[in-house]
Amino acid sequence: MILISGATGTIGRALLHQLSAQGVPVRAMTRDPARVRDLPGVEAVRGDFTDPASLSRAVAGVDAVFLLTAPSAPVAEHDAAMVAAARAAGVRRVVKLSAIRVPELDEWSFHLAGERVLRDSGLDWTVLRPASFASNTLSWAPAIRAGAPVPNPSGAGRQGVVDPRDVAAVAARVLTAGGHHGAVYTLTGPAAISVPDQARHLSAVLGTPVPVRDLPAAEYREVLVGAGMDAGFVEVAVRGTSVVREGGGATVTDDVARILGRPATPYENWAGAHRAAFLAG
Ligand SMILES: NC(=O)c1ccc[n+]([C@@H]2O[C@H](COP(=O)([O-])OP(=O)(O)OC[C@H]3O[C@@H](n4cnc5c(N)ncnc54)[C@H](OP(=O)(O)O)[C@@H]3O)[C@@H](O)[C@H]2O)c1
């Protein structure tokens, strides 16, 4: 039995589908079990990182945990709460979803503290550090439908944009197979691409122009604060994006291909598979 936290989110949902299709029994953790889709071999459990008793119930009898904490200031505390529950319950393996460039952001990164807690836990651990998700561009859909430019906080800076389905596939492999203890994988797509590159690919897929508007750091900060994001997370996001803008985000690795035995998925393929989500009203 594998416990998937963040089961109602982008990566967690993809992971549930993949493990269910592979016939692996899965427990899907969420604060609202009604949100978990009915899938073969998947049971929903209520769990909240701020409620240790709920975590103890969620990990009871599981062999491995996929640890995904939402992008906000308490990431490290949430990671520590789950690691403590997993240790107490005799869970063998924990796979944590972290983020690329965590070491460079250092004290700015909540994920780095969470990674340290896991490394020091004595559990069989693996850390996955994905690059920017291709699915982030779904937030452009309303602007594209309105014919408005999409915001670009990272200028011509490039990133190894990764398909969330590839991240989930790596997580599924690491959770179910041995041999990954102590490994840190940096998960990227096959190429470093900029926001204007992504807009060009989307334009080709959708058959409509996708103009881009530069978003300076101060304006980007205002947008994130206005969206109600945690103040600490806003600073991490703004700082991380400025690193990308300055050219420090172009890392591409072959970790996805090495682990899955097939190439990572290019952004344009992700966009083609999600065409309907950009066109639907
Ligand atoms: N987006 C990117 O480009 C990117 C790149 C690298 C790394 N990351 C990392 O990826 C992670 C986000 O993954 P995602 O996009 O798949 O997540 P997501 O779609 O934002 O979903 C967040 C998940 O966290 C759960 N959650 C939130 N607060 C919770 C709490 N107190 N207790 C239990 N569960 C809680 C939510 O479940 P319920 O609401 O159902 O409870 C939901 O399933 C973050 O750690 C982020 O730093 C993101």
PDB file of N, CA and C and ligand atoms in Angstrom, residues 6-11 29-31 35 47-49 68-71 78 97-99 111 130-133 136, ligand 1:
ATOM      1  N   GLY A   6      -1.126  15.033  -1.293  1.00  0.00           N
ATOM      2  CA  GLY A   6      -1.343  15.933  -2.442  1.00  0.00           C
ATOM      3  C   GLY A   6      -2.121  15.239  -3.547  1.00  0.00           C
ATOM      4  N   ALA A   7      -2.959  14.262  -3.160  1.00  0.00           N
ATOM      5  CA  ALA A   7      -3.594  13.376  -4.140  1.00  0.00           C
ATOM      6  C   ALA A   7      -4.603  14.077  -5.038  1.00  0.00           C
ATOM      7  N   THR A   8      -5.073  15.268  -4.636  1.00  0.00           N
ATOM      8  CA  THR A   8      -6.049  15.979  -5.467  1.00  0.00           C
ATOM      9  C   THR A   8      -5.373  17.046  -6.346  1.00  0.00           C
ATOM     10  N   GLY A   9      -4.038  17.139  -6.266  1.00  0.00           N
ATOM     11  CA  GLY A   9      -3.315  18.164  -7.024  1.00  0.00           C
ATOM     12  C   GLY A   9      -2.794  17.640  -8.365  1.00  0.00           C
ATOM     13  N   THR A  10      -1.995  18.467  -9.015  1.00  0.00           N
ATOM     14  CA  THR A  10      -1.519  18.158 -10.370  1.00  0.00           C
ATOM     15  C   THR A  10      -0.726  16.848 -10.416  1.00  0.00           C
ATOM     16  N   ILE A  11       0.305  16.740  -9.601  1.00  0.00           N
ATOM     17  CA  ILE A  11       1.152  15.542  -9.641  1.00  0.00           C
ATOM     18  C   ILE A  11       0.421  14.357  -9.004  1.00  0.00           C
ATOM     19  N   MET A  29      -4.468  10.721   0.022  1.00  0.00           N
ATOM     20  CA  MET A  29      -4.695  11.629   1.149  1.00  0.00           C
ATOM     21  C   MET A  29      -5.141  13.011   0.680  1.00  0.00           C
ATOM     22  N   THR A  30      -6.155  13.529   1.346  1.00  0.00           N
ATOM     23  CA  THR A  30      -6.688  14.855   1.043  1.00  0.00           C
ATOM     24  C   THR A  30      -7.408  15.353   2.289  1.00  0.00           C
ATOM     25  N   ARG A  31      -7.637  16.673   2.351  1.00  0.00           N
ATOM     26  CA  ARG A  31      -8.446  17.177   3.466  1.00  0.00           C
ATOM     27  C   ARG A  31      -9.927  16.952   3.205  1.00  0.00           C
ATOM     28  N   ARG A  35     -13.238  14.622  -2.832  1.00  0.00           N
ATOM     29  CA  ARG A  35     -12.589  15.141  -4.049  1.00  0.00           C
ATOM     30  C   ARG A  35     -11.747  14.086  -4.770  1.00  0.00           C
ATOM     31  N   GLY A  47      -6.637  13.463   5.530  1.00  0.00           N
ATOM     32  CA  GLY A  47      -5.372  13.752   6.204  1.00  0.00           C
ATOM     33  C   GLY A  47      -5.013  15.205   6.023  1.00  0.00           C
ATOM     34  N   ASP A  48      -4.512  15.806   7.094  1.00  0.00           N
ATOM     35  CA  ASP A  48      -4.127  17.223   7.050  1.00  0.00           C
ATOM     36  C   ASP A  48      -2.757  17.328   7.722  1.00  0.00           C
ATOM     37  N   PHE A  49      -1.799  17.969   7.047  1.00  0.00           N
ATOM     38  CA  PHE A  49      -0.445  18.075   7.608  1.00  0.00           C
ATOM     39  C   PHE A  49      -0.428  18.801   8.957  1.00  0.00           C
ATOM     40  N   LEU A  68       4.084  15.132  -0.753  1.00  0.00           N
ATOM     41  CA  LEU A  68       3.941  16.380  -1.520  1.00  0.00           C
ATOM     42  C   LEU A  68       3.287  17.413  -0.628  1.00  0.00           C
ATOM     43  N   THR A  69       4.016  18.462  -0.330  1.00  0.00           N
ATOM     44  CA  THR A  69       3.475  19.526   0.511  1.00  0.00           C
ATOM     45  C   THR A  69       3.220  20.750  -0.363  1.00  0.00           C
ATOM     46  N   ALA A  70       2.122  21.437  -0.093  1.00  0.00           N
ATOM     47  CA  ALA A  70       1.707  22.547  -0.948  1.00  0.00           C
ATOM     48  C   ALA A  70       2.718  23.687  -0.863  1.00  0.00           C
ATOM     49  N   PRO A  71       2.849  24.456  -1.949  1.00  0.00           N
ATOM     50  CA  PRO A  71       3.866  25.508  -1.992  1.00  0.00           C
ATOM     51  C   PRO A  71       3.531  26.695  -1.101  1.00  0.00           C
ATOM     52  N   HIS A  78       5.341  20.751   7.551  1.00  0.00           N
ATOM     53  CA  HIS A  78       4.457  19.697   7.038  1.00  0.00           C
ATOM     54  C   HIS A  78       5.265  18.446   6.705  1.00  0.00           C
ATOM     55  N   LEU A  97       8.586  15.174  -2.997  1.00  0.00           N
ATOM     56  CA  LEU A  97       8.613  16.078  -4.143  1.00  0.00           C
ATOM     57  C   LEU A  97       9.151  17.421  -3.673  1.00  0.00           C
ATOM     58  N   SER A  98      10.301  17.808  -4.190  1.00  0.00           N
ATOM     59  CA  SER A  98      10.920  19.076  -3.828  1.00  0.00           C
ATOM     60  C   SER A  98      10.878  19.990  -5.058  1.00  0.00           C
ATOM     61  N   ALA A  99      11.915  20.727  -5.329  1.00  0.00           N
ATOM     62  CA  ALA A  99      11.924  21.607  -6.499  1.00  0.00           C
ATOM     63  C   ALA A  99      13.362  21.840  -6.959  1.00  0.00           C
ATOM     64  N   HIS A 111      11.714  23.986   0.884  1.00  0.00           N
ATOM     65  CA  HIS A 111      11.900  22.575   0.540  1.00  0.00           C
ATOM     66  C   HIS A 111      13.231  22.042   1.073  1.00  0.00           C
ATOM     67  N   PRO A 130      11.732  18.571  -9.429  1.00  0.00           N
ATOM     68  CA  PRO A 130      11.309  18.913 -10.784  1.00  0.00           C
ATOM     69  C   PRO A 130      11.559  20.375 -11.141  1.00  0.00           C
ATOM     70  N   ALA A 131      11.708  20.609 -12.433  1.00  0.00           N
ATOM     71  CA  ALA A 131      11.733  21.972 -12.976  1.00  0.00           C
ATOM     72  C   ALA A 131      10.288  22.470 -13.056  1.00  0.00           C
ATOM     73  N   SER A 132      10.115  23.632 -13.648  1.00  0.00           N
ATOM     74  CA  SER A 132       8.790  24.243 -13.796  1.00  0.00           C
ATOM     75  C   SER A 132       7.840  23.282 -14.534  1.00  0.00           C
ATOM     76  N   PHE A 133       6.607  23.152 -14.022  1.00  0.00           N
ATOM     77  CA  PHE A 133       5.649  22.227 -14.638  1.00  0.00           C
ATOM     78  C   PHE A 133       5.067  22.854 -15.916  1.00  0.00           C
ATOM     79  N   ASN A 136       1.770  24.724 -15.551  1.00  0.00           N
ATOM     80  CA  ASN A 136       1.646  26.105 -15.060  1.00  0.00           C
ATOM     81  C   ASN A 136       1.006  27.003 -16.121  1.00  0.00           C
TER      82      ASN A 136
HETATM   83  N1  LIG B   1       4.410  24.221 -10.213  1.00  0.00           N
HETATM   84  C1  LIG B   1       5.701  24.063 -10.472  1.00  0.00           C
HETATM   85  O1  LIG B   1       6.214  24.509 -11.518  1.00  0.00           O
HETATM   86  C2  LIG B   1       6.580  23.333  -9.492  1.00  0.00           C
HETATM   87  C3  LIG B   1       7.909  23.080  -9.846  1.00  0.00           C
HETATM   88  C4  LIG B   1       8.730  22.378  -8.940  1.00  0.00           C
HETATM   89  C5  LIG B   1       8.204  21.946  -7.727  1.00  0.00           C
HETATM   90  N2  LIG B   1       6.903  22.221  -7.419  1.00  0.00           N
HETATM   91  C6  LIG B   1       6.392  21.755  -6.121  1.00  0.00           C
HETATM   92  O2  LIG B   1       5.261  20.924  -6.368  1.00  0.00           O
HETATM   93  C7  LIG B   1       4.394  20.987  -5.242  1.00  0.00           C
HETATM   94  C8  LIG B   1       2.997  21.272  -5.718  1.00  0.00           C
HETATM   95  O3  LIG B   1       2.555  20.157  -6.477  1.00  0.00           O
HETATM   96  P1  LIG B   1       1.151  20.205  -7.255  1.00  0.00           P
HETATM   97  O4  LIG B   1       1.203  21.336  -8.228  1.00  0.00           O
HETATM   98  O5  LIG B   1       0.889  18.843  -7.744  1.00  0.00           O
HETATM   99  O6  LIG B   1       0.157  20.582  -6.068  1.00  0.00           O
HETATM  100  P2  LIG B   1      -1.211  21.355  -6.195  1.00  0.00           P
HETATM  101  O7  LIG B   1      -1.879  21.016  -7.481  1.00  0.00           O
HETATM  102  O8  LIG B   1      -0.970  22.796  -5.830  1.00  0.00           O
HETATM  103  O9  LIG B   1      -2.038  20.674  -5.019  1.00  0.00           O
HETATM  104  C9  LIG B   1      -1.695  20.863  -3.675  1.00  0.00           C
HETATM  105  C10 LIG B   1      -2.066  19.599  -2.901  1.00  0.00           C
HETATM  106  O10 LIG B   1      -1.686  19.800  -1.533  1.00  0.00           O
HETATM  107  C11 LIG B   1      -2.751  19.353  -0.713  1.00  0.00           C
HETATM  108  N3  LIG B   1      -2.714  20.102   0.527  1.00  0.00           N
HETATM  109  C12 LIG B   1      -2.652  21.453   0.686  1.00  0.00           C
HETATM  110  N4  LIG B   1      -2.621  21.775   1.991  1.00  0.00           N
HETATM  111  C13 LIG B   1      -2.694  20.602   2.684  1.00  0.00           C
HETATM  112  C14 LIG B   1      -2.711  20.279   4.063  1.00  0.00           C
HETATM  113  N5  LIG B   1      -2.676  21.219   5.025  1.00  0.00           N
HETATM  114  N6  LIG B   1      -2.773  18.966   4.412  1.00  0.00           N
HETATM  115  C15 LIG B   1      -2.835  18.010   3.460  1.00  0.00           C
HETATM  116  N7  LIG B   1      -2.812  18.255   2.125  1.00  0.00           N
HETATM  117  C16 LIG B   1      -2.750  19.542   1.761  1.00  0.00           C
HETATM  118  C17 LIG B   1      -4.013  19.591  -1.512  1.00  0.00           C
HETATM  119  O11 LIG B   1      -4.975  18.650  -1.088  1.00  0.00           O
HETATM  120  P3  LIG B   1      -6.456  19.004  -0.566  1.00  0.00           P
HETATM  121  O12 LIG B   1      -6.727  20.452  -0.870  1.00  0.00           O
HETATM  122  O13 LIG B   1      -7.334  18.048  -1.336  1.00  0.00           O
HETATM  123  O14 LIG B   1      -6.397  18.689   0.878  1.00  0.00           O
HETATM  124  C18 LIG B   1      -3.555  19.294  -2.943  1.00  0.00           C
HETATM  125  O15 LIG B   1      -3.726  17.919  -3.243  1.00  0.00           O
HETATM  126  C19 LIG B   1       4.939  22.071  -4.317  1.00  0.00           C
HETATM  127  O16 LIG B   1       5.656  21.482  -3.276  1.00  0.00           O
HETATM  128  C20 LIG B   1       5.855  22.875  -5.242  1.00  0.00           C
HETATM  129  O17 LIG B   1       6.881  23.530  -4.543  1.00  0.00           O
HETATM  130  C21 LIG B   1       6.084  22.894  -8.264  1.00  0.00           C
END
